[in-house]
């Protein structure tokens, strides 16, 4: 995963690198600016980091149109090969880190609700899905992220990319909740009902901005429940 772009400048050239964690930190060369284009170094690195955060290539294209063709080609090739869009991996302050990779709960109960409430109250990102263990019993696997990801006001309320192997049946968000239950219990109620019908369910949180620009303005923290037209998948445990 690319965490940021940086540059090392010398009197005759400026080399632009990507800081990659896979899993250890490494530097990968992106492109090199010659002596006549050193003044564009800071602008290019800033545009690359902006693109990494919001995937808006307009600002990046403005800079790429001012650099030599070889630099533009090398940069575009690197982004295409090494920097595919990854929904829900960045905030305005940088990359999202996984705080807890996997926490398992057998049931949707008070213990799980309390756990989610605590994570939600301190602003951690939440991702949760139902799975079947080796004996066929349903478990809920929960992942905690270092922050919630923002989406623009008019964007689809989702920061967890939809799976290619299943069709989306319905999406519920905590904006639609009714009655006196809060967002956590509301999301759990929807998830529990769908899971009882044998459906694959995923829950995640996001920050829905009140503007159409990522990471700007105020926003509301929301729970999103995706129900798929697919059976509950088997548990995938890393060795």
Tab-separated table of C-alpha atoms in Angstrom:
chain	number	residue	atom	x	y	z
A	1	UNK	CA	0.000	0.000	0.000
A	2	UNK	CA	1.286	3.473	-0.889
A	3	UNK	CA	1.306	5.765	2.129
A	4	UNK	CA	2.660	8.938	0.558
A	5	UNK	CA	4.821	10.472	-2.151
A	6	UNK	CA	8.079	12.238	-1.299
A	7	UNK	CA	10.977	13.767	-3.222
A	8	UNK	CA	14.743	13.992	-2.874
A	9	UNK	CA	16.234	17.007	-4.591
A	10	UNK	CA	19.848	17.641	-5.615
A	11	UNK	CA	21.301	20.535	-7.625
A	12	UNK	CA	20.858	18.703	-10.920
A	13	UNK	CA	17.690	16.669	-10.489
A	14	UNK	CA	14.767	15.782	-8.250
A	15	UNK	CA	13.637	12.184	-7.792
A	16	UNK	CA	10.074	11.466	-6.764
A	17	UNK	CA	9.454	8.353	-4.662
A	18	UNK	CA	6.429	6.480	-3.331
A	19	UNK	CA	6.590	5.341	0.289
A	20	UNK	CA	5.199	1.813	0.240
A	21	UNK	CA	4.388	-0.548	3.099
A	22	UNK	CA	4.327	-4.171	1.962
A	23	UNK	CA	4.538	-4.931	4.911
A	24	UNK	CA	7.855	-3.171	5.646
A	25	UNK	CA	8.506	0.357	4.474
A	26	UNK	CA	10.157	0.701	1.071
A	27	UNK	CA	10.807	3.487	-1.432
A	28	UNK	CA	9.847	3.044	-5.082
A	29	UNK	CA	11.014	5.445	-7.780
A	30	UNK	CA	8.141	7.147	-9.602
A	31	UNK	CA	9.915	9.638	-11.875
A	32	UNK	CA	12.792	12.119	-12.083
A	33	UNK	CA	12.650	15.846	-12.791
A	34	UNK	CA	15.625	17.425	-14.526
A	35	UNK	CA	17.427	20.627	-13.585
A	36	UNK	CA	15.076	22.771	-15.657
A	37	UNK	CA	11.978	21.494	-13.861
A	38	UNK	CA	13.115	21.404	-10.225
A	39	UNK	CA	10.708	24.223	-9.382
A	40	UNK	CA	7.787	21.835	-10.072
A	41	UNK	CA	8.905	19.239	-7.520
A	42	UNK	CA	6.868	20.448	-4.559
A	43	UNK	CA	3.803	21.014	-6.706
A	44	UNK	CA	4.006	17.541	-8.268
A	45	UNK	CA	4.452	15.795	-4.920
A	46	UNK	CA	1.536	17.758	-3.451
A	47	UNK	CA	-0.715	16.851	-6.369
A	48	UNK	CA	0.255	13.178	-6.101
A	49	UNK	CA	-0.552	13.099	-2.397
A	50	UNK	CA	-3.845	14.856	-3.083
A	51	UNK	CA	-4.680	12.249	-5.694
A	52	UNK	CA	-3.778	9.489	-3.261
A	53	UNK	CA	-6.297	10.868	-0.763
A	54	UNK	CA	-9.289	11.750	-2.930
A	55	UNK	CA	-8.598	10.154	-6.368
A	56	UNK	CA	-9.493	13.449	-8.027
A	57	UNK	CA	-7.113	13.601	-10.985
A	58	UNK	CA	-8.010	17.145	-12.098
A	59	UNK	CA	-5.434	18.902	-9.906
A	60	UNK	CA	-2.857	16.276	-10.805
A	61	UNK	CA	-3.469	16.726	-14.532
A	62	UNK	CA	-2.840	20.460	-14.216
A	63	UNK	CA	0.663	19.727	-12.928
A	64	UNK	CA	1.342	16.836	-15.311
A	65	UNK	CA	0.511	19.087	-18.254
A	66	UNK	CA	3.413	21.356	-17.218
A	67	UNK	CA	6.138	18.717	-16.817
A	68	UNK	CA	8.105	17.049	-19.643
A	69	UNK	CA	6.351	14.278	-21.528
A	70	UNK	CA	8.691	11.607	-20.115
A	71	UNK	CA	7.849	12.658	-16.546
A	72	UNK	CA	4.136	12.701	-17.301
A	73	UNK	CA	4.269	9.265	-18.934
A	74	UNK	CA	6.301	7.716	-16.111
A	75	UNK	CA	3.993	9.154	-13.459
A	76	UNK	CA	0.813	8.014	-15.193
A	77	UNK	CA	2.276	4.538	-15.741
A	78	UNK	CA	3.220	4.221	-12.074
A	79	UNK	CA	-0.217	5.307	-10.880
A	80	UNK	CA	-1.920	2.869	-13.245
A	81	UNK	CA	0.244	-0.079	-12.198
A	82	UNK	CA	0.818	0.597	-8.507
A	83	UNK	CA	-1.908	2.938	-7.321
A	84	UNK	CA	-5.345	1.553	-8.185
A	85	UNK	CA	-8.352	3.130	-6.448
A	86	UNK	CA	-8.836	1.704	-2.953
A	87	UNK	CA	-12.077	2.879	-1.422
A	88	UNK	CA	-11.954	3.753	2.258
A	89	UNK	CA	-8.192	3.822	2.726
A	90	UNK	CA	-7.522	7.539	3.290
A	91	UNK	CA	-8.745	10.541	5.225
A	92	UNK	CA	-7.740	14.163	4.856
A	93	UNK	CA	-4.981	13.475	7.405
A	94	UNK	CA	-3.470	10.476	5.661
A	95	UNK	CA	-3.869	6.713	5.327
A	96	UNK	CA	-6.189	4.606	7.434
A	97	UNK	CA	-4.501	2.014	9.638
A	98	UNK	CA	-6.047	-1.202	10.938
A	99	UNK	CA	-6.170	-0.964	14.737
A	100	UNK	CA	-7.641	-4.420	15.367
A	101	UNK	CA	-7.619	-6.766	12.346
A	102	UNK	CA	-10.162	-9.318	13.582
A	103	UNK	CA	-12.371	-9.599	16.669
A	104	UNK	CA	-14.953	-12.390	16.711
A	105	UNK	CA	-18.396	-12.418	18.312
A	106	UNK	CA	-20.740	-15.389	18.332
A	107	UNK	CA	-23.974	-13.427	18.700
A	108	UNK	CA	-25.413	-9.966	18.223
A	109	UNK	CA	-25.897	-9.224	21.898
A	110	UNK	CA	-25.260	-6.586	24.539
A	111	UNK	CA	-21.530	-7.363	24.581
A	112	UNK	CA	-21.172	-6.708	20.854
A	113	UNK	CA	-23.314	-3.574	21.043
A	114	UNK	CA	-21.198	-2.229	23.904
A	115	UNK	CA	-18.010	-2.954	21.953
A	116	UNK	CA	-19.305	-1.130	18.860
A	117	UNK	CA	-20.609	1.773	20.956
A	118	UNK	CA	-17.177	2.272	22.478
A	119	UNK	CA	-15.401	2.214	19.118
A	120	UNK	CA	-18.008	4.504	17.590
A	121	UNK	CA	-17.814	7.037	20.429
A	122	UNK	CA	-14.043	7.532	20.035
A	123	UNK	CA	-14.247	7.861	16.244
A	124	UNK	CA	-12.756	4.570	15.106
A	125	UNK	CA	-13.818	3.176	11.754
A	126	UNK	CA	-15.819	-0.045	11.929
A	127	UNK	CA	-16.168	-2.927	9.486
A	128	UNK	CA	-18.130	-6.038	10.379
A	129	UNK	CA	-19.348	-9.084	8.474
A	130	UNK	CA	-21.064	-12.381	9.206
A	131	UNK	CA	-19.283	-15.658	8.442
A	132	UNK	CA	-19.807	-19.374	9.012
A	133	UNK	CA	-17.160	-21.250	10.928
A	134	UNK	CA	-15.998	-24.786	10.165
A	135	UNK	CA	-18.988	-26.230	12.042
A	136	UNK	CA	-21.508	-24.112	10.150
A	137	UNK	CA	-22.248	-21.707	12.994
A	138	UNK	CA	-22.553	-17.991	12.277
A	139	UNK	CA	-19.964	-15.618	13.735
A	140	UNK	CA	-19.450	-11.883	13.342
A	141	UNK	CA	-15.930	-10.721	12.518
A	142	UNK	CA	-15.161	-7.118	13.383
A	143	UNK	CA	-12.290	-4.927	12.204
A	144	UNK	CA	-11.431	-1.557	13.753
A	145	UNK	CA	-9.773	1.206	11.730
A	146	UNK	CA	-7.891	4.263	12.977
A	147	UNK	CA	-10.497	6.705	11.636
A	148	UNK	CA	-13.713	7.072	9.675
A	149	UNK	CA	-13.498	7.903	5.978
A	150	UNK	CA	-15.373	10.901	4.597
A	151	UNK	CA	-17.610	10.830	1.525
A	152	UNK	CA	-19.017	13.905	-0.284
A	153	UNK	CA	-22.591	14.996	0.365
A	154	UNK	CA	-23.987	13.703	-2.936
A	155	UNK	CA	-21.869	10.537	-3.063
A	156	UNK	CA	-23.130	7.045	-2.387
A	157	UNK	CA	-22.822	6.368	1.353
A	158	UNK	CA	-20.122	3.733	1.115
A	159	UNK	CA	-16.414	3.494	1.944
A	160	UNK	CA	-16.207	-0.310	1.770
A	161	UNK	CA	-15.974	-1.447	-1.818
A	162	UNK	CA	-18.732	-3.817	-2.915
A	163	UNK	CA	-17.588	-7.386	-3.584
A	164	UNK	CA	-17.525	-8.610	-7.176
A	165	UNK	CA	-18.812	-12.039	-6.240
A	166	UNK	CA	-22.204	-10.999	-4.818
A	167	UNK	CA	-25.128	-8.784	-5.829
A	168	UNK	CA	-26.294	-6.067	-3.491
A	169	UNK	CA	-29.835	-6.702	-2.292
A	170	UNK	CA	-30.337	-3.620	-0.147
A	171	UNK	CA	-28.483	-0.891	1.752
A	172	UNK	CA	-29.603	0.639	5.026
A	173	UNK	CA	-28.031	3.680	6.664
A	174	UNK	CA	-28.519	5.061	10.140
A	175	UNK	CA	-30.013	8.210	8.586
A	176	UNK	CA	-33.096	6.094	7.965
A	177	UNK	CA	-33.449	4.743	11.469
A	178	UNK	CA	-36.839	5.031	13.128
A	179	UNK	CA	-37.953	4.822	16.719
A	180	UNK	CA	-35.795	5.462	19.760
A	181	UNK	CA	-32.895	3.120	18.986
A	182	UNK	CA	-29.501	4.654	18.251
A	183	UNK	CA	-27.359	4.063	15.173
A	184	UNK	CA	-25.486	1.099	16.629
A	185	UNK	CA	-28.562	-0.835	17.730
A	186	UNK	CA	-30.399	0.147	14.542
A	187	UNK	CA	-27.605	-1.264	12.377
A	188	UNK	CA	-27.403	-4.426	14.461
A	189	UNK	CA	-31.158	-4.989	14.203
A	190	UNK	CA	-31.047	-4.807	10.403
A	191	UNK	CA	-27.986	-7.041	10.262
A	192	UNK	CA	-29.422	-9.623	12.642
A	193	UNK	CA	-32.678	-9.907	10.698
A	194	UNK	CA	-30.904	-10.373	7.364
A	195	UNK	CA	-28.419	-12.845	8.821
A	196	UNK	CA	-31.259	-14.908	10.279
A	197	UNK	CA	-32.514	-15.295	6.689
A	198	UNK	CA	-29.120	-16.686	5.681
A	199	UNK	CA	-27.961	-13.506	3.921
A	200	UNK	CA	-24.417	-12.215	3.783
A	201	UNK	CA	-24.285	-8.907	5.675
A	202	UNK	CA	-21.607	-6.243	6.024
A	203	UNK	CA	-21.632	-3.196	8.319
A	204	UNK	CA	-19.303	-0.211	8.152
A	205	UNK	CA	-19.160	3.395	9.311
A	206	UNK	CA	-18.350	6.606	7.453
A	207	UNK	CA	-18.417	10.373	7.820
A	208	UNK	CA	-20.950	11.872	5.405
A	209	UNK	CA	-19.787	15.403	4.539
A	210	UNK	CA	-22.230	18.290	4.121
A	211	UNK	CA	-20.231	19.405	1.074
A	212	UNK	CA	-19.397	17.844	-2.255
A	213	UNK	CA	-15.676	17.983	-1.533
A	214	UNK	CA	-13.994	15.215	0.423
A	215	UNK	CA	-12.559	16.075	3.828
A	216	UNK	CA	-14.028	19.577	3.939
A	217	UNK	CA	-16.863	21.016	5.958
A	218	UNK	CA	-18.887	19.295	8.646
A	219	UNK	CA	-20.433	15.874	8.430
A	220	UNK	CA	-22.499	13.220	10.156
A	221	UNK	CA	-21.138	9.874	11.248
A	222	UNK	CA	-23.277	7.062	9.860
A	223	UNK	CA	-23.623	3.295	9.960
A	224	UNK	CA	-24.144	1.513	6.647
A	225	UNK	CA	-25.539	-2.018	6.397
A	226	UNK	CA	-25.211	-3.838	3.081
A	227	UNK	CA	-27.288	-6.978	2.589
A	228	UNK	CA	-26.263	-9.222	-0.300
A	229	UNK	CA	-28.209	-11.663	-2.402
A	230	UNK	CA	-25.791	-14.350	-1.305
A	231	UNK	CA	-25.496	-16.897	1.464
A	232	UNK	CA	-23.257	-16.300	4.454
A	233	UNK	CA	-19.670	-17.043	3.342
A	234	UNK	CA	-17.349	-19.475	5.075
A	235	UNK	CA	-14.889	-18.049	7.518
A	236	UNK	CA	-11.534	-17.091	6.023
A	237	UNK	CA	-8.837	-17.376	8.680
A	238	UNK	CA	-5.269	-16.327	7.950
A	239	UNK	CA	-2.651	-18.916	8.758
